Coordinates of C-alpha atoms in Angstrom, one line a residue:
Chain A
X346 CA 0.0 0.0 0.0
X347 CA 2.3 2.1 0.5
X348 CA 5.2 1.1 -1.6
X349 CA 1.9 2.0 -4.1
X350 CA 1.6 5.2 -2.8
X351 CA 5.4 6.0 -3.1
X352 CA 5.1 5.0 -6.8
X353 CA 2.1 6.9 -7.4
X354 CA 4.0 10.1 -6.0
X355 CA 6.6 9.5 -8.0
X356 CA 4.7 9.0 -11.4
X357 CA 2.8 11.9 -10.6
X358 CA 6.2 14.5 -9.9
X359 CA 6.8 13.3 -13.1
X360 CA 4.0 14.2 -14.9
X361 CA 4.3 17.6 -13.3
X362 CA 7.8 18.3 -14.0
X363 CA 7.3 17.0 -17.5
X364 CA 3.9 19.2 -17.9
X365 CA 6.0 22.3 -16.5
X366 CA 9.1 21.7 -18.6
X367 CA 7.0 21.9 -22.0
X368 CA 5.7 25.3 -20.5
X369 CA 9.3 26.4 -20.3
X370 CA 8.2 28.7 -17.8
X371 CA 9.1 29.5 -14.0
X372 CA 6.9 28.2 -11.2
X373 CA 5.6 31.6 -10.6
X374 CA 4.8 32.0 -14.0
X375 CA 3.1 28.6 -14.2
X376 CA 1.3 29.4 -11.1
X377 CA 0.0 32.8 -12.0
X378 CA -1.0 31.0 -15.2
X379 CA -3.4 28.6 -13.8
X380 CA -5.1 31.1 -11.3
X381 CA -5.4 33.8 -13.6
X382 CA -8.4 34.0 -16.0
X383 CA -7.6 34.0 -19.5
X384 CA -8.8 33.9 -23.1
X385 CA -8.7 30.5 -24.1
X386 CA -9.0 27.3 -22.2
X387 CA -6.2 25.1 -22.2
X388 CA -6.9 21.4 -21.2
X389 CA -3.6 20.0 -20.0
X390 CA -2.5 16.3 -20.8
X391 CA 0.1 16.4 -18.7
X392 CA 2.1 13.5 -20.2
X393 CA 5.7 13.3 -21.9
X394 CA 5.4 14.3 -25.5
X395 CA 2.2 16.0 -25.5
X396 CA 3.9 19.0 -27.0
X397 CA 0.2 20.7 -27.7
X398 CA -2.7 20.9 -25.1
X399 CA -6.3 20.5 -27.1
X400 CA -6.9 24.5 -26.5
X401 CA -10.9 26.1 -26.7
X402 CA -9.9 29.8 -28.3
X403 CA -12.9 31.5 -26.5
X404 CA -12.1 34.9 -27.3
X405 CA -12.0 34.2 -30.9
X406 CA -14.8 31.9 -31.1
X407 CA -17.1 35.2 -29.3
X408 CA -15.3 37.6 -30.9
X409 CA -18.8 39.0 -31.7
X410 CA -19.4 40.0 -28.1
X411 CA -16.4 42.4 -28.7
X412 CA -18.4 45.8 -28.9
X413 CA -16.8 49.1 -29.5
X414 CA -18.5 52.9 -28.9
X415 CA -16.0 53.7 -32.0
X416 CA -14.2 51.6 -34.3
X417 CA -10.9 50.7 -33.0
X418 CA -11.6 51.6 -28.9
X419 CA -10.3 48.4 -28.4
X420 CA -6.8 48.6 -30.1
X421 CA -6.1 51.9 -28.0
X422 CA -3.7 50.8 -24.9
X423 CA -4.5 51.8 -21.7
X424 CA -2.1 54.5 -20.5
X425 CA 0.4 53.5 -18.0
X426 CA 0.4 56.1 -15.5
X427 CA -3.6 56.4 -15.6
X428 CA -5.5 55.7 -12.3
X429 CA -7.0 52.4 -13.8
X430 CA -3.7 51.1 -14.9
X431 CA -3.7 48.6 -12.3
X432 CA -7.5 47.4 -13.7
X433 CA -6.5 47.0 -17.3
X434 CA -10.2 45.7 -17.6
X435 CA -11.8 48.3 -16.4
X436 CA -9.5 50.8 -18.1
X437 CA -10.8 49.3 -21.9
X438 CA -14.1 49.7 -20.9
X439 CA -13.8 52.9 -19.7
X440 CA -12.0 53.6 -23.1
X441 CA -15.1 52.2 -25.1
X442 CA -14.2 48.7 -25.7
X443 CA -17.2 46.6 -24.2
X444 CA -15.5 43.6 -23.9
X445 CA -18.5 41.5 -23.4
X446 CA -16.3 38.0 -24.2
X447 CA -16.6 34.9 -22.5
X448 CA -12.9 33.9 -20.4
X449 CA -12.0 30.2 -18.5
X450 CA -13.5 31.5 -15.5
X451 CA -17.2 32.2 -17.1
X452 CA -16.8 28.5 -18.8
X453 CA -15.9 27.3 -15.5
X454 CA -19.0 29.0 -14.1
X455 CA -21.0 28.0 -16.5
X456 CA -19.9 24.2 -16.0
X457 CA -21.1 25.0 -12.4
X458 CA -24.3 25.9 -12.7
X459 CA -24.6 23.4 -15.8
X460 CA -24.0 20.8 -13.2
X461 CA -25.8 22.3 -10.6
X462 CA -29.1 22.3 -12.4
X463 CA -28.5 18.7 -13.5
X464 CA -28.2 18.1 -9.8
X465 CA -30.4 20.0 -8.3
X466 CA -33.5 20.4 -11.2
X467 CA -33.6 17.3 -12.9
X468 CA -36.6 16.1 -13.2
X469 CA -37.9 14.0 -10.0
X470 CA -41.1 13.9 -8.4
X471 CA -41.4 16.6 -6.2
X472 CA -45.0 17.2 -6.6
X473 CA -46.3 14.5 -4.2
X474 CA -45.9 16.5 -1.2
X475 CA -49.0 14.3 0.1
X476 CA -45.8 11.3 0.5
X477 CA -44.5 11.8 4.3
X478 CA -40.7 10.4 3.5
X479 CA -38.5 12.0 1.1
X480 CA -37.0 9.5 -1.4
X481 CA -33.9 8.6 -3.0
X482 CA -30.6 10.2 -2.1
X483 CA -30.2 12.9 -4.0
X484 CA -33.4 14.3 -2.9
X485 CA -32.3 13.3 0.4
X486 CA -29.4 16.0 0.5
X487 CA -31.1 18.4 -1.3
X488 CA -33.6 18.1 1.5
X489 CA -31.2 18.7 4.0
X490 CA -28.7 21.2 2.6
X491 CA -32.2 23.5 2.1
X492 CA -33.8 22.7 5.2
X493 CA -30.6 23.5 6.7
X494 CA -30.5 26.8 4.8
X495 CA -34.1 27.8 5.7
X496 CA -33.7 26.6 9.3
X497 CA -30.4 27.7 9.9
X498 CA -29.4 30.3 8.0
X499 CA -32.4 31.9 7.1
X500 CA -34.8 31.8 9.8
X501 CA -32.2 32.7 12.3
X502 CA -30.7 35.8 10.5
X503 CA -34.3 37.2 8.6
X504 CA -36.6 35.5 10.9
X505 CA -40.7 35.8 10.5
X506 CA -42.7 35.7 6.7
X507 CA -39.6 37.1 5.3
X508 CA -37.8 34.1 5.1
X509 CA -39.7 32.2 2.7
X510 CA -39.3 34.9 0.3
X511 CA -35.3 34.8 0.6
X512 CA -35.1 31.5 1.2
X513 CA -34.3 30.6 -2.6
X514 CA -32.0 33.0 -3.0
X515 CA -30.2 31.8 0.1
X516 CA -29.9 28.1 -1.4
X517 CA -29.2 29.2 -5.0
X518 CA -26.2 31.1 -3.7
X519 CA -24.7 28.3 -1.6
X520 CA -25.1 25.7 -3.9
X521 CA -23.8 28.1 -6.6
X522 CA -20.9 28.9 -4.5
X523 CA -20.5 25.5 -3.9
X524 CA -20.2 23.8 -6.9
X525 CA -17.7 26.6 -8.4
X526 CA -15.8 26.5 -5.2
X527 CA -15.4 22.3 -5.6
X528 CA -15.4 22.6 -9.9
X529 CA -11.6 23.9 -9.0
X530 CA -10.4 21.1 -7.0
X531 CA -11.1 18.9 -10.5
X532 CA -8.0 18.7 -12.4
X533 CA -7.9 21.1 -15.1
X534 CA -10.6 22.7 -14.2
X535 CA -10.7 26.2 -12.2
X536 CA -12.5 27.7 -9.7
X537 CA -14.9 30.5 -10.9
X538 CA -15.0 32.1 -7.5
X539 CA -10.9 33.0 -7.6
X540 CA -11.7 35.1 -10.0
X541 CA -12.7 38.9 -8.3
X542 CA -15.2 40.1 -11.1
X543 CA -17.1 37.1 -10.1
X544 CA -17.2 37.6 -7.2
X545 CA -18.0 41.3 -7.6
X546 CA -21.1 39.7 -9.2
X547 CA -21.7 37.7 -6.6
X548 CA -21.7 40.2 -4.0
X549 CA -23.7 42.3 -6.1
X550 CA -27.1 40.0 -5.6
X551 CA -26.7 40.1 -2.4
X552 CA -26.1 43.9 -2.1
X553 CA -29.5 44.5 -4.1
X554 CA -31.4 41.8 -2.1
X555 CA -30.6 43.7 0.9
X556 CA -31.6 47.0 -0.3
X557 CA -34.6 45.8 -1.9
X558 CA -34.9 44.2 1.7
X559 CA -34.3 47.5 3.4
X560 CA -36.8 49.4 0.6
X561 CA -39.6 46.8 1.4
X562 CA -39.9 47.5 5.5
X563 CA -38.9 50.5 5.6
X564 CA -40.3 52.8 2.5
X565 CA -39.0 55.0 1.1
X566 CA -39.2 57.9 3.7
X567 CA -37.5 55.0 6.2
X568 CA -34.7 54.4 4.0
X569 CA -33.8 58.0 3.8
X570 CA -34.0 58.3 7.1
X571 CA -31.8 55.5 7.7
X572 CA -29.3 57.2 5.6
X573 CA -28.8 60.0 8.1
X574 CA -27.9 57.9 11.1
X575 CA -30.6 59.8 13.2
X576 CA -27.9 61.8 14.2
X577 CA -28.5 65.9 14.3
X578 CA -29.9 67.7 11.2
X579 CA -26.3 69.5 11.0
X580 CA -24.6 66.9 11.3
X581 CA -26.3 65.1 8.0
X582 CA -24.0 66.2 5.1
X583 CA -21.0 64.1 7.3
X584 CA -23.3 61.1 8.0
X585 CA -25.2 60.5 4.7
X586 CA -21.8 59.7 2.6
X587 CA -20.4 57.9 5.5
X588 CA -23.4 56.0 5.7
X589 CA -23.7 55.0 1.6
X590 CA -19.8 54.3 1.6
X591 CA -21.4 51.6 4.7
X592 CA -23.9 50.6 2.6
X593 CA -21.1 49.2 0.4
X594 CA -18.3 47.8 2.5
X595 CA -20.5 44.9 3.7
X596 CA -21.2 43.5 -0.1
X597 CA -17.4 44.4 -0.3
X598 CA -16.1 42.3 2.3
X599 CA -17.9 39.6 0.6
X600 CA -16.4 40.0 -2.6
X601 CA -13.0 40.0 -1.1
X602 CA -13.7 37.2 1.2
X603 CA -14.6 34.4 -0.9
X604 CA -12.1 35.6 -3.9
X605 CA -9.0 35.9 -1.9
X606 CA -9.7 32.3 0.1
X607 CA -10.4 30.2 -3.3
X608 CA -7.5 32.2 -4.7
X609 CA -5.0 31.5 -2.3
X610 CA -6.1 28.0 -1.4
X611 CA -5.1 27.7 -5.1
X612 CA -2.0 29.2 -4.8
X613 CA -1.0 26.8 -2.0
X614 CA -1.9 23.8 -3.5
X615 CA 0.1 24.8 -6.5
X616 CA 3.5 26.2 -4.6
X617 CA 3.8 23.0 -2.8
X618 CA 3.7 21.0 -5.6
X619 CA 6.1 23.4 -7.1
X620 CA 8.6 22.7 -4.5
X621 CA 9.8 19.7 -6.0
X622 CA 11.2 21.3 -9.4
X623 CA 12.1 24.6 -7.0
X624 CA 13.9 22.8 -4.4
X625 CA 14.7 19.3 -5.5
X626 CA 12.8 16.4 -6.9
X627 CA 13.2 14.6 -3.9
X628 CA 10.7 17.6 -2.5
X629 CA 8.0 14.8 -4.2
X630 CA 8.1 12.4 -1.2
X631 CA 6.9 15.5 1.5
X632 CA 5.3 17.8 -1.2
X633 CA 2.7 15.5 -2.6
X634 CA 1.3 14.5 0.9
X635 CA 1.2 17.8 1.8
X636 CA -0.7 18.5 -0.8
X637 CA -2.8 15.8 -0.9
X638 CA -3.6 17.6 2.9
X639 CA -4.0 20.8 1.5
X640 CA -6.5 19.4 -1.0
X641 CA -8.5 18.0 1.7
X642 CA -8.9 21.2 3.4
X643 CA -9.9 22.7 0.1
X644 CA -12.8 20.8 0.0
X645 CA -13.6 22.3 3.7
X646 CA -12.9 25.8 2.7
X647 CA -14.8 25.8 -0.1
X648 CA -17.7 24.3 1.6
X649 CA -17.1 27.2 4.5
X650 CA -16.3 29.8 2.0
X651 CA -20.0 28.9 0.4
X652 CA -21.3 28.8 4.0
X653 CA -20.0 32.1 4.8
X654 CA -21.2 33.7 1.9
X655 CA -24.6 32.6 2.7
X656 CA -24.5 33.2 6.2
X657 CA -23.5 37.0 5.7
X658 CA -25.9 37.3 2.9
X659 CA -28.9 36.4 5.4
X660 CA -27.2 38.3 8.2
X661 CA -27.2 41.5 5.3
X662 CA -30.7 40.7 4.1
X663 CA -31.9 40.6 7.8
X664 CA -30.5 43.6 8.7
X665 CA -32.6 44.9 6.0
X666 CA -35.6 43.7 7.1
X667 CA -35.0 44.7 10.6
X668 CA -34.5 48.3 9.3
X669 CA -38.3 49.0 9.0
X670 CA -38.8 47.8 12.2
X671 CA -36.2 50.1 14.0
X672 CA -37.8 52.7 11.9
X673 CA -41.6 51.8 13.1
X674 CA -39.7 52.1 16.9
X675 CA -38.8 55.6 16.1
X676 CA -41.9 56.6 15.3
Chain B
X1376 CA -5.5 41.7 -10.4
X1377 CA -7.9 42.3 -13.5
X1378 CA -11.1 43.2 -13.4
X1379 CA -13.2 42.9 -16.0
X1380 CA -16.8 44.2 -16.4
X1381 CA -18.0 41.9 -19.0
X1382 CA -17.3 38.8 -16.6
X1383 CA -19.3 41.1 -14.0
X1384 CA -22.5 41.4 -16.1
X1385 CA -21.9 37.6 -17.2
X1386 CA -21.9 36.5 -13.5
X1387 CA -24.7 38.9 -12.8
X1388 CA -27.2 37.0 -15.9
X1389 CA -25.9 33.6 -15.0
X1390 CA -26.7 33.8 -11.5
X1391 CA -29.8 35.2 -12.5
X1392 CA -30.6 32.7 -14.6
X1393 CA -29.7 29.9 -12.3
X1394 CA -31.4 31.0 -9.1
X1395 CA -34.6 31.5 -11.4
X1396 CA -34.4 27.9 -12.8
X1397 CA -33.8 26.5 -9.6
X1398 CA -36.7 28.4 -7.7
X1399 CA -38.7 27.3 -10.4
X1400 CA -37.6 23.4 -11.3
X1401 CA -36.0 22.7 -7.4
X1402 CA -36.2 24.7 -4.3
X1403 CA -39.9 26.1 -5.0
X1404 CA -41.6 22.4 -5.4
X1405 CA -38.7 20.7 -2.6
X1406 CA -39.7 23.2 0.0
X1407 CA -43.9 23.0 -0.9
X1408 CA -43.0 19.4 -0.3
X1409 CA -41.4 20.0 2.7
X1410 CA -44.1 22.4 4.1
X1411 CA -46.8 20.1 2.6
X1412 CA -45.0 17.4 4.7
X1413 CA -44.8 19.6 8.1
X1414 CA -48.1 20.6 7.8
X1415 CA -49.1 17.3 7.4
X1416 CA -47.3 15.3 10.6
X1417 CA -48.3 18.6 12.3
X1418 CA -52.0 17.9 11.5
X1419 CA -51.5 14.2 12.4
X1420 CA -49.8 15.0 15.7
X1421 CA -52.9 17.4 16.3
X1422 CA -55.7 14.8 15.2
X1423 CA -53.9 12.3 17.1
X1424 CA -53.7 14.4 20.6
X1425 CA -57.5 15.0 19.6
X1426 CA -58.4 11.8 19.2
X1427 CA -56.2 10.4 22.5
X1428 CA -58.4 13.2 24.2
X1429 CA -61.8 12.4 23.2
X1430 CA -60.7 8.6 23.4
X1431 CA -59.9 9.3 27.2
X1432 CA -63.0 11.3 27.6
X1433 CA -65.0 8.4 26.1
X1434 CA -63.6 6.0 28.6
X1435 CA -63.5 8.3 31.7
X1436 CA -67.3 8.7 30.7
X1437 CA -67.7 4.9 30.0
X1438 CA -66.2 4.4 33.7
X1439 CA -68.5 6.5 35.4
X1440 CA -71.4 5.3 33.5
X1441 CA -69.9 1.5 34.2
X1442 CA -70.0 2.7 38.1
X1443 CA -73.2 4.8 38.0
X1444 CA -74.7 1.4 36.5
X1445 CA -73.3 -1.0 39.2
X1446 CA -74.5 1.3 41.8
X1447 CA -77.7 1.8 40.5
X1448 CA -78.3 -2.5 40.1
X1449 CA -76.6 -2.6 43.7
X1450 CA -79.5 0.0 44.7
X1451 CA -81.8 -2.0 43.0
X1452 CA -80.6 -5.7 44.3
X1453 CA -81.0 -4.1 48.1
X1454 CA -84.5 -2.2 47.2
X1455 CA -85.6 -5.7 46.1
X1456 CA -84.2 -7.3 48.9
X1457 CA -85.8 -5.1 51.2
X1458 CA -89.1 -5.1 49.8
X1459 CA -89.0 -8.7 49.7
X1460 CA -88.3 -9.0 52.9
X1461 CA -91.0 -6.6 54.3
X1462 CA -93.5 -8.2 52.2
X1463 CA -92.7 -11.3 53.9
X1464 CA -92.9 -9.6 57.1
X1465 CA -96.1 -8.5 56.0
X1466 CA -97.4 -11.5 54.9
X1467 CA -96.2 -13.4 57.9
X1468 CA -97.5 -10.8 60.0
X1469 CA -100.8 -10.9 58.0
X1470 CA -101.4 -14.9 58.4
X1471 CA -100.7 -14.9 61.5
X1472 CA -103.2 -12.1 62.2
X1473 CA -105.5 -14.5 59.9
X1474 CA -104.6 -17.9 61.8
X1475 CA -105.7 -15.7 65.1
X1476 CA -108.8 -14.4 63.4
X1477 CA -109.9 -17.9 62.2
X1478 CA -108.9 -19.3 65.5
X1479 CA -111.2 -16.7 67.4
X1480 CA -114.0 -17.4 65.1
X1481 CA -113.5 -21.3 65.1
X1482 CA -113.9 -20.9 69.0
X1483 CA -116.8 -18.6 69.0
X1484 CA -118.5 -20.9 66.6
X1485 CA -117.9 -23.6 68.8
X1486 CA -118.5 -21.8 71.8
X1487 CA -121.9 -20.7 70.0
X1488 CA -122.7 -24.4 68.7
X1489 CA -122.0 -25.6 72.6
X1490 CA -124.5 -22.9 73.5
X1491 CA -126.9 -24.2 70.9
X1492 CA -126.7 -27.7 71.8
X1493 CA -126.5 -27.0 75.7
X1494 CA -130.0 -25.1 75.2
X1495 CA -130.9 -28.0 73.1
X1496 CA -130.1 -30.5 75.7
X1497 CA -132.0 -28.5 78.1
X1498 CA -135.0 -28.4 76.6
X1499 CA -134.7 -32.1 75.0
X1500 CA -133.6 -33.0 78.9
X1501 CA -137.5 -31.0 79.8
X1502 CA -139.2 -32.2 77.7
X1503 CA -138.1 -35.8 78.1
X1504 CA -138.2 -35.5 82.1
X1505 CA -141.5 -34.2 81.2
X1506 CA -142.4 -37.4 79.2
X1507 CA -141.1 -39.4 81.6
X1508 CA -142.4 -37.9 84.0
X1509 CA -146.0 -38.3 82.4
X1510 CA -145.4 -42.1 81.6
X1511 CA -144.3 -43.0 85.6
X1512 CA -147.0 -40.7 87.0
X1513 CA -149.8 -42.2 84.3
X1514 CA -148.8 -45.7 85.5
X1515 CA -148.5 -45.8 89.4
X1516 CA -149.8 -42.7 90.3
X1517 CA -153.1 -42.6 92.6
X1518 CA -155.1 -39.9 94.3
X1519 CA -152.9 -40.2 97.6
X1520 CA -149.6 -40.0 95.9
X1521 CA -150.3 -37.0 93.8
X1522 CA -151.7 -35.3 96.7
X1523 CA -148.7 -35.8 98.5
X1524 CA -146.4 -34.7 95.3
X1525 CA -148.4 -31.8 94.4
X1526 CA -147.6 -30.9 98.3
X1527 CA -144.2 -31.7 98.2
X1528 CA -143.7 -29.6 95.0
X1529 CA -145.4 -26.5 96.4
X1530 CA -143.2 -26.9 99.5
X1531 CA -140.0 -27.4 98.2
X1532 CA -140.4 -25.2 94.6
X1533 CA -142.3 -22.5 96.4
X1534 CA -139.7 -20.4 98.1
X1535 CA -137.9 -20.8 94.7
X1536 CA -140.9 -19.6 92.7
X1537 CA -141.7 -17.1 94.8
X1538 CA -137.9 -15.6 94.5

């Protein structure tokens, strides 16, 4: 058994050095490579004399998504010493070039939610409620992950009618979470959520939820008032920006959150592995069970990271609620 | 790190898109099913306490009927035992006041028949003194005799008349 997993370790250094030599490239290059998004999606054979990786040109084969306010906005480069510099993205846009392209990290999301619908919506018998057991396992976990999400997470943090109406929401976002969060620990494939514009996106329906949240129990006249902090009238043009700029660092802290943890669990998994063409080969026999480790607490991150995200979002979304009631106490 | 706002929007229709789906094809109909469930063991529980209750009522009032009814046929069995036993008083008491009332009149009668047949015997007993009488004075009587018998009567029956 061992002796098996020796050999195994060995084969598997192998492949690695062999799969990085064809690169040519240092480890950090290699490493920035596989966490990065990027325009095409390379699937790796990592086996002596595969020269060529089978490659998916995305950007080429959506090239029609490329839209421009005026004909070559895209070709103009971004100016080095501009305040986006550092967002090259976000610099083209501002520029004009729409860049509305698919990269590896929307293919990887959308291999997450093409498996999460198979899992999760295809087609069972749900419609017997009348039946008092649940049956079969996959409805069996589904059962329990959202009965755990309602019970847990979303009756504890929203509480009262409100729950049932987030409730969905709640589950969609774990299990979204979820799934691109484990889609990374699959051999050439990558995790959507250690990518920060998803992220940003994610953080985003959970930002509006709460507002509409907010908007919905308090009114309108509430959720102006809410803005001022109740604090003296004078007072208001401090408290009003302070209290928008708070309005955005929770969704924020989300964002960040889940895209630095899948990002450096990543990074982890990859530098130990790389130690055994940085240090010495030998590295193999204490990398690769390290690794292996690491792997298995991947798993658990991205199960907490999904939790977390959840959690905070029904935390968020109660608060919301709540705000209507604080405001029907001031009254 | 790069941002870009394309893989923003991207996220923001995919996740869309999703959490529509799935409200529609899997958490709507799992968590009707759920509710449809809870309600339902909730209702069962409830029917069940219901029914426990009314089945302990039924029996609580089965008991005291049970014990009412036992009480009532122990009333009864004493009532008839009583009445049976003062209608035997009375009937004793009633024949014996008969036996005494026959008894009285069987003596009166008898007393009244000993009357009857003493009066009888007294005038039978006359008469036939008389008739004897007549036959032993017809046969052997003479002037002398009667003289002396008519005498003899008024002397010895006369102070007896006379009183």
């Amino acid at each position: 058994m061992k002796r098996a997993a020796f050999a195994t370790a060995l084969l598997f250094s192998s492949l690695v050095l062999a799969s990085g030599g064809a690169h040519g490239d240092s480890p950090p290059d290699v490493i920035m490579h596989h966490v990065a998004d990027a325009e095409e999606y390379e699937f790796e054979i990592p086996w002596p004399g595969v020269e060529h990786n089978p490659t998916l040109h995305l950007a080429k084969i959506f090239d029609f998504l490329l839209f421009e306010s005026e004909a070559g906005a895209c070709e103009t480069p971004v100016p080095a010493k501009s305040a986006l510099s550092a967002i090259p993205g976000v610099a083209k846009w501002m520029n004009g070039c729409y860049d509305m392209r698919p990269t590896k990290s929307l293919l990887m999301m959308w291999i997450s939610a093409v498996l999460l619908l198979l899992f999760a919506a295809w087609p069972r018998r749900y419609k017997d409620a009348s039946k008092l057991q649940p049956t079969g396992m996959r409805t069996n976990m589904l059962e329990a992950i959202v009965l755990f999400i309602r019970d847990e997470i979303a009756d504890k943090n929203i509480g009262g009618k409100e729950t049932k109406r987030y409730t969905p929401f709640l589950c969609t976002a774990f299990m979204f979470i979820l799934m691109m969060n484990w889609l990374g620990l699959i051999p050439n494939f990558g995790s959507a959520t250690g990518n920060l514009a998803v992220t940003c996106g994610l953080a985003i329906t959970t930002f509006v939820l709460t507002q509409v949240a907010a908007f919905r129990s308090a009114g309108p006249v509430g959720f102006a008032k809410h803005l001022t902090g109740g604090v003296p009238w004078f007072l208001t043009p401090i408290m009003i920006p302070i209290e928008i700029i708070g309005l955005f660092t929770k969704p924020f802290a989300l964002m960040v959150r889940l895209f630095a943890n899948m990002l450096a669990g990543h990074m982890v998994l990859f530098f130990i592995i790389s130690l055994t063409f940085l240090v010495t080969a030998w590295a193999v026999v204490a990398a690769v069970p390290m690794a292996a480790a690491i792997y298995f607490l991947e798993i658990f991150v991205g199960l907490i990271q999904a939790y977390v995200f959840t959690m905070l979002s029904a935390v968020f979304i109660g608060q919301g609620v709540a705000m209507g009631h604080h405001a029907a106490e001031h009254h | 790190m790069d941002v870009r706002p394309g893989l923003i929007i991207w996220t923001l229709v995919t996740f869309i898109i999703v959490a529509i789906l799935l409200r529609r094809l899997a958490w709507g109909p799992l968590l009707r099913a759920v509710e449809g469930r809870e309600q339902k063991i909730t209702d069962a529980i409830e029917s069940a306490k219901r029914e426990r209750a009314e089945a302990e009522k039924l029996l609580a009032e089965q008991k005291a009927a049970m014990t009412q009814v036992r009480q009532e046929a122990a009333e009864q069995l004493q009532k008839a035992q009583e009445s049976v036993a003062r209608f035997r008083e009375e009937l004793m008491a009633k024949s014996r006041l008969d036996a005494e009332a026959m008894k009285a009149d069987a003596a009166r009668a008898i007393e009244e028949e000993r009357q009857k047949a003493v009066l009888e015997m007294k005038a039978q007993a006359a008469s036939l003194a008389l008739t004897i009488a007549e036959r032993l004075l017809e046969e052997r009587m003479d002037d002398a005799k009667q003289k002396q018998l008519a005498e003899w009567f008024a002397n010895e029956l006369g102070p007896r008349a006379k009183a």
